[in-house]
Each structure stands twice: as C-alpha cells, then as structure tokens.
Short mmCIF file of C-alpha atoms in Angstrom, two decimals:
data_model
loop_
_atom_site.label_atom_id
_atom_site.label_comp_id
_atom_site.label_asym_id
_atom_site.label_seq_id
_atom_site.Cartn_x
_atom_site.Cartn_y
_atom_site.Cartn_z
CA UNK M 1 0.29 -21.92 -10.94
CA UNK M 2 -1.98 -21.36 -8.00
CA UNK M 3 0.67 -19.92 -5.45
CA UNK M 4 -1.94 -19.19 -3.05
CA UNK M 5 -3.21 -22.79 -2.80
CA UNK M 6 0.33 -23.89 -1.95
CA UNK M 7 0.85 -20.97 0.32
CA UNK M 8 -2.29 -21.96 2.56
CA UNK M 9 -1.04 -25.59 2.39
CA UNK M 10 2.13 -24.97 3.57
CA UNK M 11 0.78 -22.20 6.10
CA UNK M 12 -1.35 -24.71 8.05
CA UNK M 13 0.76 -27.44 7.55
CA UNK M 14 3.07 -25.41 10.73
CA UNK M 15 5.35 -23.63 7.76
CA UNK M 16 5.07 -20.78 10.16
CA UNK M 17 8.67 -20.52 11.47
CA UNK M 18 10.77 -17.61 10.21
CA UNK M 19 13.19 -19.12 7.73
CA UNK M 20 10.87 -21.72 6.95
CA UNK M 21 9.82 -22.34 3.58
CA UNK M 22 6.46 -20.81 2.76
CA UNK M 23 6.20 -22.63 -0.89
CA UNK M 24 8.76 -25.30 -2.57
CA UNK M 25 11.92 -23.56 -3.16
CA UNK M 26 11.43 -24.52 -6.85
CA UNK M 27 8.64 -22.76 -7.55
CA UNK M 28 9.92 -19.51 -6.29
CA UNK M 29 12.89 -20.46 -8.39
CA UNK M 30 10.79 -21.61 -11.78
CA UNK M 31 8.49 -18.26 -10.82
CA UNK M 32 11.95 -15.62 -11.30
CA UNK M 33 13.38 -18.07 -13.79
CA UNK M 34 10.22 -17.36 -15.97
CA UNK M 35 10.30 -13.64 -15.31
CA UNK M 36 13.71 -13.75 -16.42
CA UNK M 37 13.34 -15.92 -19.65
CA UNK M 38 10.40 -13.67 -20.00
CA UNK M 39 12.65 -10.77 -20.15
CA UNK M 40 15.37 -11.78 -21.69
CA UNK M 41 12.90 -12.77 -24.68
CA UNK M 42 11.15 -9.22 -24.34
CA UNK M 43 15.01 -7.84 -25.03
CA UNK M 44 15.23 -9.65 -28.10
CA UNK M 45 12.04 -9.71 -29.73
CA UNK M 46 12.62 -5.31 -28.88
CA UNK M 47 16.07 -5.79 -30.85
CA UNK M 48 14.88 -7.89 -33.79
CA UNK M 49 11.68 -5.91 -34.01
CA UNK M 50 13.99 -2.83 -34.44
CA UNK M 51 15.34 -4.29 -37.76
CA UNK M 52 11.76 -5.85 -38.78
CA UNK M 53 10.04 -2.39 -38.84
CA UNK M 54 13.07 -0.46 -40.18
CA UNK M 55 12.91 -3.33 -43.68
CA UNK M 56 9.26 -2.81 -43.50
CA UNK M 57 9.32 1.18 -43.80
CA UNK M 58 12.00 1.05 -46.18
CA UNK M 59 9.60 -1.12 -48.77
CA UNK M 60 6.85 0.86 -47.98
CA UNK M 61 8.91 3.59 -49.27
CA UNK M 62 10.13 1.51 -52.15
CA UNK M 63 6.31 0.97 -53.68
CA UNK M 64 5.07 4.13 -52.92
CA UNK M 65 8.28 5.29 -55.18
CA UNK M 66 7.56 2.73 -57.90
CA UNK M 67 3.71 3.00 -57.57
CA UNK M 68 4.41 6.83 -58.39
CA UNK M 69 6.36 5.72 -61.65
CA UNK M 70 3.74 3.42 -62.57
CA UNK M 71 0.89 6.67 -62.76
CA UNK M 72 4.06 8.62 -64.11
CA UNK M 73 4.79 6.10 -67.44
CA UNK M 74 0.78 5.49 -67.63
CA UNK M 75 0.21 9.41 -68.34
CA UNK M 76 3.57 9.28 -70.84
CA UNK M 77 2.03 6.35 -72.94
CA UNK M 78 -1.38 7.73 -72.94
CA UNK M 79 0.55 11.00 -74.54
CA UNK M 80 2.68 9.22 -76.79
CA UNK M 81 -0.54 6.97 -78.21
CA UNK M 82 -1.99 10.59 -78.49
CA UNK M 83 1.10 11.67 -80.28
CA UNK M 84 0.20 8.41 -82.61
CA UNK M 85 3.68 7.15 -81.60
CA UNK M 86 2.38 3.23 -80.83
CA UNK M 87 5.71 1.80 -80.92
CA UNK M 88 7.20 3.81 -78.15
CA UNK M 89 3.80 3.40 -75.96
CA UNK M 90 4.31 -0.60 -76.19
CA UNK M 91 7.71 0.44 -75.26
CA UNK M 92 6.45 2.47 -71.88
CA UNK M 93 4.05 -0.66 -71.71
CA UNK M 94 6.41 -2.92 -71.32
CA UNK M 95 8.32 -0.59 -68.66
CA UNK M 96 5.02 -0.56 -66.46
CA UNK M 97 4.52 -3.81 -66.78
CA UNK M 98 8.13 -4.60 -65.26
CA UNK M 99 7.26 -1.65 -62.31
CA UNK M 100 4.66 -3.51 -61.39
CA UNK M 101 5.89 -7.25 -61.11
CA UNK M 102 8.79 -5.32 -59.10
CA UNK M 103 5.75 -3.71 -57.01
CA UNK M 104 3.92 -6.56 -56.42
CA UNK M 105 6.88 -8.86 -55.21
CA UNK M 106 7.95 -5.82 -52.60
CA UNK M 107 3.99 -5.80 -51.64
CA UNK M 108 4.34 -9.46 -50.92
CA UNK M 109 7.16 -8.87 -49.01
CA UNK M 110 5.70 -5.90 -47.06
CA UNK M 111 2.76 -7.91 -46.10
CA UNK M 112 5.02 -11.21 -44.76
CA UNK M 113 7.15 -8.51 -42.74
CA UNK M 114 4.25 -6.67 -41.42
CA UNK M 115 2.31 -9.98 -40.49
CA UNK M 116 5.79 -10.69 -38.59
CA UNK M 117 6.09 -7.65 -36.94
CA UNK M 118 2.27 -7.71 -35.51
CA UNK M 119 3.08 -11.61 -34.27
CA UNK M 120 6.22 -10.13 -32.86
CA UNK M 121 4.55 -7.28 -30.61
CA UNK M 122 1.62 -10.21 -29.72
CA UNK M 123 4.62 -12.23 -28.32
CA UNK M 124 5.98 -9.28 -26.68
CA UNK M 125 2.64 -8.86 -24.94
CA UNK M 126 2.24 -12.29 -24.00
CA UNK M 127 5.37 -12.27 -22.13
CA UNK M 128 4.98 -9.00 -20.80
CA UNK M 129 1.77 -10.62 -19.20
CA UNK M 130 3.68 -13.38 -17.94
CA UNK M 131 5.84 -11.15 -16.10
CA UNK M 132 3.39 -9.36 -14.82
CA UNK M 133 1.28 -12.58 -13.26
CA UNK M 134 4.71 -14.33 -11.80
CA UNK M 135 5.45 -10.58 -10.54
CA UNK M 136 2.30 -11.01 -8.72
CA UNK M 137 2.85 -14.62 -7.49
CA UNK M 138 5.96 -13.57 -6.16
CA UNK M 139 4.13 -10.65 -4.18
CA UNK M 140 2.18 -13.03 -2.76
CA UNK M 141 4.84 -15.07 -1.28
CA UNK M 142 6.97 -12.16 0.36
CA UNK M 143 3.68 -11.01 1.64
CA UNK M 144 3.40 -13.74 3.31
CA UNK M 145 6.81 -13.85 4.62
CA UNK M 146 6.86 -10.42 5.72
CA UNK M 147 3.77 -11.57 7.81
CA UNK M 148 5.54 -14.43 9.30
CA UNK M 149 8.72 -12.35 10.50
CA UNK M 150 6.07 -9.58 11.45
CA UNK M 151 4.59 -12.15 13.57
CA UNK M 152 6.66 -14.14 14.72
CA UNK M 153 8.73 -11.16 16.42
CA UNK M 154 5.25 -10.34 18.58
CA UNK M 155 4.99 -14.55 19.11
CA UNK M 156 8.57 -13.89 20.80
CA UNK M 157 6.83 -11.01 22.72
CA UNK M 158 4.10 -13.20 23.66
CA UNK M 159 6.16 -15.94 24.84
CA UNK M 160 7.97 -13.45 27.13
CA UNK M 161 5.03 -12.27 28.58
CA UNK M 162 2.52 -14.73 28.65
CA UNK M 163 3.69 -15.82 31.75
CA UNK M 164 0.57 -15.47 33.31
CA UNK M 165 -3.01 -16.07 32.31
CA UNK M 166 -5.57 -13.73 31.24
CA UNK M 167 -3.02 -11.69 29.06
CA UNK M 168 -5.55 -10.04 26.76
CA UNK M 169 -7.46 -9.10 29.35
CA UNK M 170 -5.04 -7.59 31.77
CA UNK M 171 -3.66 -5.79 28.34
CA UNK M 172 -6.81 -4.84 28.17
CA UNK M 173 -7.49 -3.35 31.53
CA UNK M 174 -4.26 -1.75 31.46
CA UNK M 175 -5.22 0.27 28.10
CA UNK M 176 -8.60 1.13 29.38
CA UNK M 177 -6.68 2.71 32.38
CA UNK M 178 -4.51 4.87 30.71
CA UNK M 179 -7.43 5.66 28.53
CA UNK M 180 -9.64 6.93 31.41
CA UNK M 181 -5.91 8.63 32.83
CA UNK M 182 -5.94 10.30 29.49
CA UNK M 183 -9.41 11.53 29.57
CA UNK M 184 -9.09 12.56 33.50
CA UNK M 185 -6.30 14.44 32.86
CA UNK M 186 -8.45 16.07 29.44
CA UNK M 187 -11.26 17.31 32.01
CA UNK M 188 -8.75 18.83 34.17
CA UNK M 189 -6.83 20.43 31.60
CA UNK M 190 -10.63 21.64 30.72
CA UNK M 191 -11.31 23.32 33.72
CA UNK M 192 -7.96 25.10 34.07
CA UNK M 193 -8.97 26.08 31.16
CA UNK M 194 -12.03 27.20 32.35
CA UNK M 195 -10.66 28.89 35.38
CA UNK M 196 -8.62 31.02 33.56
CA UNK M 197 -10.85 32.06 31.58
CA UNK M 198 -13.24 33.06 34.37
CA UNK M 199 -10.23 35.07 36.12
CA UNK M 200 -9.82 36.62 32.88
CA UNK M 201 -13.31 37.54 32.66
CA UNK M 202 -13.58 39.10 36.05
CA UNK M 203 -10.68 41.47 34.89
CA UNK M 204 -12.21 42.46 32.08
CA UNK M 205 -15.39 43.11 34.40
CA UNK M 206 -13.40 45.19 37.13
CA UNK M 207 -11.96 46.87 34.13
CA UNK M 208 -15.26 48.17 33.03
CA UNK M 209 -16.36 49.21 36.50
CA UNK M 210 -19.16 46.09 36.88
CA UNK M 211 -19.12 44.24 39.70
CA UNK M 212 -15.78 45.61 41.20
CA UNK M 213 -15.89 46.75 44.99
CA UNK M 214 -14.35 50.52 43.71
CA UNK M 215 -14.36 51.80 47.62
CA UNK M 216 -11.44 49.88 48.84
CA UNK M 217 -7.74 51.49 48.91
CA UNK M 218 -6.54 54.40 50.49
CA UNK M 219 -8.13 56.97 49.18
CA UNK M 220 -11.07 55.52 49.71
CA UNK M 221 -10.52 55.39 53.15
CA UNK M 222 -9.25 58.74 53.44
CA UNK M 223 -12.24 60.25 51.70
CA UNK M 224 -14.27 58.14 54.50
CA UNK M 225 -12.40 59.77 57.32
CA UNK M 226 -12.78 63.39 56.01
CA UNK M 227 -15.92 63.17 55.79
CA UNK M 228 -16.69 62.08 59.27
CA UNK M 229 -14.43 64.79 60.23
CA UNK M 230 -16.64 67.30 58.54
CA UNK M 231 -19.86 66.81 60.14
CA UNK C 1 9.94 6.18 1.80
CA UNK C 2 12.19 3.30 4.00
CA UNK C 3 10.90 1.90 7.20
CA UNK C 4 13.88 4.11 8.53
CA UNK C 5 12.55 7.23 7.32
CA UNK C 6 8.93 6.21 8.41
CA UNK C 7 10.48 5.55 12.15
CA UNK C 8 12.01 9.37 11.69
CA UNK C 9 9.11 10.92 10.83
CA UNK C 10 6.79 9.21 13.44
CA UNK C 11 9.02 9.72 16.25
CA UNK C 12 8.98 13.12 15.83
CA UNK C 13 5.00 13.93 15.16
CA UNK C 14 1.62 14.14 17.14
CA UNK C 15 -1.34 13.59 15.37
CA UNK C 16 -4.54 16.08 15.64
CA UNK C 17 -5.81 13.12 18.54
CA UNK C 18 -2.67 13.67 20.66
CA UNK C 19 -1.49 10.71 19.71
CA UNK C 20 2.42 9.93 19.66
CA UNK C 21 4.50 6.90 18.15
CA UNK C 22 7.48 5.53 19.33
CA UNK C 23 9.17 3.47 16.40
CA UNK C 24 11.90 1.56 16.38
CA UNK C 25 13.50 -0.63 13.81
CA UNK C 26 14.50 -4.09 15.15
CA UNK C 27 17.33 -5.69 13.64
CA UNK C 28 14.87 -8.35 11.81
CA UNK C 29 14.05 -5.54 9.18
CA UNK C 30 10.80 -4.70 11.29
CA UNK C 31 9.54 -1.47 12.58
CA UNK C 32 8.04 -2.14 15.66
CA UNK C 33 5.84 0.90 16.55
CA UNK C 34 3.84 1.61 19.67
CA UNK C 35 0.89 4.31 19.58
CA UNK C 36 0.15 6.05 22.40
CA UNK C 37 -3.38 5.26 22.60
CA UNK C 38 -2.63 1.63 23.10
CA UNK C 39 0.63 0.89 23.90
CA UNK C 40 0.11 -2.33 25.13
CA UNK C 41 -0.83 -3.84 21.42
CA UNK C 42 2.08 -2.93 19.33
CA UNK C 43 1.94 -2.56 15.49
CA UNK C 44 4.78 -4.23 13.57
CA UNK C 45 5.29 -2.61 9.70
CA UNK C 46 7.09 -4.60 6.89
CA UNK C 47 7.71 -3.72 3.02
CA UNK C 48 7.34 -5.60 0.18
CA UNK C 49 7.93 -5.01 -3.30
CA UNK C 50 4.41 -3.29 -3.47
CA UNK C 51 3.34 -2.97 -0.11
CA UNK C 52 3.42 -1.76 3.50
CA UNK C 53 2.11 -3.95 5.67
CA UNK C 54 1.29 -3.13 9.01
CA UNK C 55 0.34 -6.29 11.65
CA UNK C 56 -0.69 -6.00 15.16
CA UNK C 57 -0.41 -9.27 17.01
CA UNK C 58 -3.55 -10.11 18.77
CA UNK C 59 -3.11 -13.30 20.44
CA UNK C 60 -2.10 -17.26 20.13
CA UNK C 61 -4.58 -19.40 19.39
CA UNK C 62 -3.74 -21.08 22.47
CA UNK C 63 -5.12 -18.60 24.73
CA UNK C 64 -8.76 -18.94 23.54
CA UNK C 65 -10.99 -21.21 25.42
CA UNK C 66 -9.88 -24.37 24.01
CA UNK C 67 -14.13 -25.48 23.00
CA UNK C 68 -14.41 -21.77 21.78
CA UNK C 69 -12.43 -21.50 18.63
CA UNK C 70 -14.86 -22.35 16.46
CA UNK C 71 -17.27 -19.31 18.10
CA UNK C 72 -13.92 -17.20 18.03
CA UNK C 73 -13.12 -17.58 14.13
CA UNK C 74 -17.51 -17.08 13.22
CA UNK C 75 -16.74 -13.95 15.74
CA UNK C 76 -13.91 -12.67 13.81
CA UNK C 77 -15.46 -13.31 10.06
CA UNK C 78 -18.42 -10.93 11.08
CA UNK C 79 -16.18 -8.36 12.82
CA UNK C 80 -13.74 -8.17 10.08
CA UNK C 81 -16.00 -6.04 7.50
CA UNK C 82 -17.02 -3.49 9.93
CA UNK C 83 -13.35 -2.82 11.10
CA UNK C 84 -12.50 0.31 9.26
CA UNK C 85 -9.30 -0.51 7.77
CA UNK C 86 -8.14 -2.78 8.76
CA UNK C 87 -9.33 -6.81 8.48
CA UNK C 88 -8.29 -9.84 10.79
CA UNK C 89 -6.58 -12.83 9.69
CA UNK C 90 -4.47 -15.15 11.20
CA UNK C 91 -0.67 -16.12 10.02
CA UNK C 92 0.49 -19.38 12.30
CA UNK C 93 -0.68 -19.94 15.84
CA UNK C 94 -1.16 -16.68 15.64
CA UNK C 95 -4.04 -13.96 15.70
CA UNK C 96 -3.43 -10.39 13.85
CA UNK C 97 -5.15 -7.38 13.14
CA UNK C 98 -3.79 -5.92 9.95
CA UNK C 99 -3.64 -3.14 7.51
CA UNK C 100 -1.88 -3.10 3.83
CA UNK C 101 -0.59 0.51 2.11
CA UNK C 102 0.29 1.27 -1.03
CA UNK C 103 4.05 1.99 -0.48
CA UNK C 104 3.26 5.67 -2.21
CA UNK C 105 0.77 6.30 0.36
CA UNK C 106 1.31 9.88 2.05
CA UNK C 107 2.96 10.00 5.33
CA UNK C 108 -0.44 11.69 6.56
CA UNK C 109 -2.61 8.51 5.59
CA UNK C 110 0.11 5.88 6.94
CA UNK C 111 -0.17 7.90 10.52
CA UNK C 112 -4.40 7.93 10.43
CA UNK C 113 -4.29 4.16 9.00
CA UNK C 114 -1.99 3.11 12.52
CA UNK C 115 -3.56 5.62 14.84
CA UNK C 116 -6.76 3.83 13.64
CA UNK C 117 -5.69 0.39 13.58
CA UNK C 118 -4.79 0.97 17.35
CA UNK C 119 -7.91 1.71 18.22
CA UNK C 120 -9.75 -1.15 16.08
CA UNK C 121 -7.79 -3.62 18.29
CA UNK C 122 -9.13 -2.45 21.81
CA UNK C 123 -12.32 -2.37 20.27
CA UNK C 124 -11.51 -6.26 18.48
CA UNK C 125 -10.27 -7.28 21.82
CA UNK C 126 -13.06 -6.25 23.84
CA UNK C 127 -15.67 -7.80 21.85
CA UNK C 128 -14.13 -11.56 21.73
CA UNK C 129 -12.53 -11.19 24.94
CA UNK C 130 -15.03 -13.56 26.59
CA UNK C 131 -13.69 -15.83 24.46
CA UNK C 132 -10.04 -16.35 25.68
CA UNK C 133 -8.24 -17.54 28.33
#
C-alpha cells in the first residue's frame, strides 16, 4: 500500500488541520489490523512449531536408535554365517529387514515434518516482514501528524502575530540585533578582560622593581630632607 | 528520554556557545523550545514511535510575494542540501525548517542538532527573505 502517495494527496488536498484525517481511517485501521493478524499468526505458528520440532527430534532419535540395531544384527549374522549357523542368520535377516521398513517409514516421516517445520519458519518470516513494513507505514503517518500539531501550534503563533507585514523580516532584524548585542557585550567582556590583565601585569612589574616610581612615600621623603640638611 | 525530561535537562544547561533553552511543554503534547541565539524562531519537538522530530516554523505561504513562489520553492530545493542538518519542507500553508533524531540520540547531540538548527534558520531566512512579504 503506498501510504505516502495517499499521505501527499490528502496533505495538499488542505488535510492540514489538527484532528483532520491525514489518510482514510480504514487504512490506518486495515494497517494495525494486519500487524495484529500478523502477530497473532506469529504466536501460533511459535506454539505449533514447538510441537513440530519436538516430533521431529524425537524420530531423529528413533532411526539413529534403529539404524544402530541395523549395523548391530548385520555384524551378529555375519558371525553366525561364520559360525556356519545359516538358519539363525536368515533368522537375524529377517529381523533387519523388519528394522529397516520401520526405519524407512520414520525417515519418511522425518522428512514430511522437517519440510513442515522449514515452511513453518518461512511463514513466520513472511509475517514478521509484514509487520515490519505496516510498522513502517504507520511511522509514516504519525510522522506526519506530529508535523501537523507541530505546526499548526506555530500557525496559531503566526496568526497572533502576523498582524503586521514584513514579519520575517522584522523577526529578522530583531535577531540580528540581539546578535550584534551579544557580540558587543563579548568585546566588552574582552577588554575587561584585558584590563585586568594589564593591572595585573603592572603588579607583577612593580613587584619586580621595573618600571615602579620606588622614591615616593615617606621615607623617601625623609631621606630627601636629610640630605639637604646635611650639606 | 520523554519530552518532559528533555524540557528538564535543557532548561537547566548552557552549551559551549553560551547558548540557553527555555522549554516548555504545551498542553498539545509539544515542547516548544526557544534558543537563545534566535529566540524569535522557535523550535517545536514531537515523538513518534521512532523519532524526535524537531520543526521550526518558518513562514505561511501567504507571506511570500504572491508571483514569487515558484522562485521561493527552486530557492528552497537548492538550499536544503547545504543546510547542515537540518532540510526544509513544507507541512500545510506552512513553511518549516526541520530536523529528525533517533529517539536514542544522546542528550549532547539533541542540544548541538537545535542549537544548530537555530542558526540554519537566520541563515534560511536571510537568503529568501527578498522573497516575502
């Protein structure tokens, strides 16, 4: 089913209301009601497939048993023909014969039951697939919903302010302002940045006696005066 | 991680641009978020089964230049590749930017993919602006 065909159809056709149908209401509804059939049938093919494969082991078991008498009476005629004892080997004979018709009908069997377990697991995948497809049908559909009530909130927003004309572009202007705010208010925070960083650097040079007027204060002064004094 | 939770988390951080969100969950079962750098084109999330979704609203196609829309939607199909994440599309009437997340994508990625998609519509905007009303 080509969802997104319908989707597009309906999308143009105005379906863009919140509420409003995106695809038919059945289809949605066939869509889950397949995923469910799909499941449901998934559930019992799992349950039935269960029993299948349990049968099929348990002959597989049963012939290699019987296949393992076959060799077993083989090696005891071959001994009793050795032993010249003919009428007892006929007698094993017949024995192996009777093993094997009894192995060959459980063969039969094990091939019909593995040919219906394989057709079983193909079925499972097929509907596994179909799950997986309507899953993604679905998705588109509530993606496309989700956009309309996503949308259709700012349309709200729009209608509000689209009072004037030139929205976009006052919207516009008004973002580029705060952007150039933003980056104003970057420099400045740059050259405080700077600034302190210059005070700090003239500590550091006062600190190491560069630059620093080292005659000022008190003592300074008073070495000045006795000086003068002196002479 | 619900819309809720994503409206938590974004309220509370500040991305490596300065950038801040201010999220709130409308009643409608959209978050409504607004990044600081561009708070005048808000970015409106939704959740699917498989998806996060996040739509910024453009504009209506009745505010382009009625003999323009034509130019407008050749415009957009050319922009659209080079927009890093995000593509444009248009859902009704109406114009949107738009972004779509995994819904295991990392809180981290969901924050770059909006502060991003913020800035892809001032740059959108400005290049078909001409072009509307």
């Amino acid at each position: 089913m080509g969802i997104l065909k319908n989707i597009l159809t309906a999308v143009r056709g105005g379906a863009s209301e919140v509420g409003e149908s995106i695809v038919d209401a059945n289809a949605v509804r066939i869509l889950g009601q397949e995923i469910r059939d799909a499941q449901d049938a998934i559930g019992k093919a799992k349950q039935s497939l269960t029993g299948l494969k349990a049968s099929e082991i348990k002959l597989k078991r049963e012939i290699n048993s019987l296949e393992s008498d076959i060799a077993s009476y083989e090696s005891k005629a071959v001994q009793a023909l050795e032993a010249g004892n003919e009428a007892l080997a006929v007698e094993v004979a017949e024995r192996i014969a009777e093993i094997e018709n009894e192995a060959g009908e459980k063969s039969a069997e094990h091939s019909a039951l593995s040919a219906q377990v394989n057709k079983i697991n193909s079925m499972i995948r097929q509907r596994e697939k179909v799950i997986q497809k309507n899953g993604r049908e679905l998705e588109k559909i509530k993606t496309v919903e989700q956009l309309q009530k996503a949308t259709s909130s700012m349309s709200t927003n729009f209608a509000a302010t689209n009072a004037s004309e030139h929205r976009v572009s006052k919207a516009l202007e008004r973002v580029k302002k705060k952007q150039a705010n933003w980056e104003d208010r970057m420099e400045a925070g740059e050259w405080m940045e700077g600034e302190a960083s210059g005070d700090d650097l003239d500590r550091k040079l006062k600190d190491a006696g560069i630059g620093a007027n080292t005659s000022s204060g008190a003592s300074s002064v008073l070495e000045r005066l006795k000086k003068k004094s002196g002479q | 991680m619900s819309l809720n939770e994503l409206a938590f988390k974004l309220n509370a951080h500040l991305t490596a641009e300065d950038t801040r969100f201010d999220a709130v969950l409308a009643e409608s079962g959209v978050l409504e978020v607004i990044c600081s750098n561009n708070e005048e084109f808000p970015i409106n999330i939704v959740k699917t089964d498989t998806q996060l979704l996040a739509i910024t609203p453009l504009f209506d196609v009745n505010e382009v230049k009625p003999d323009k829309v034509n130019e407008l939607n050749e415009e957009l199909l050319f922009i659209s590749p080079a927009i890093p994440l995000s593509a444009i599309g248009r859902q009704g009437d109406s114009y949107i930017l738009f972004g779509a997340m995994a819904l295991d994508t990392l809180f981290e990625n969901i924050v770059h993919e909006l502060e991003v998609q913020a800035e892809n519509t001032v740059d959108v905007l400005q290049v078909i602006e001409p072009l509307l009303l």
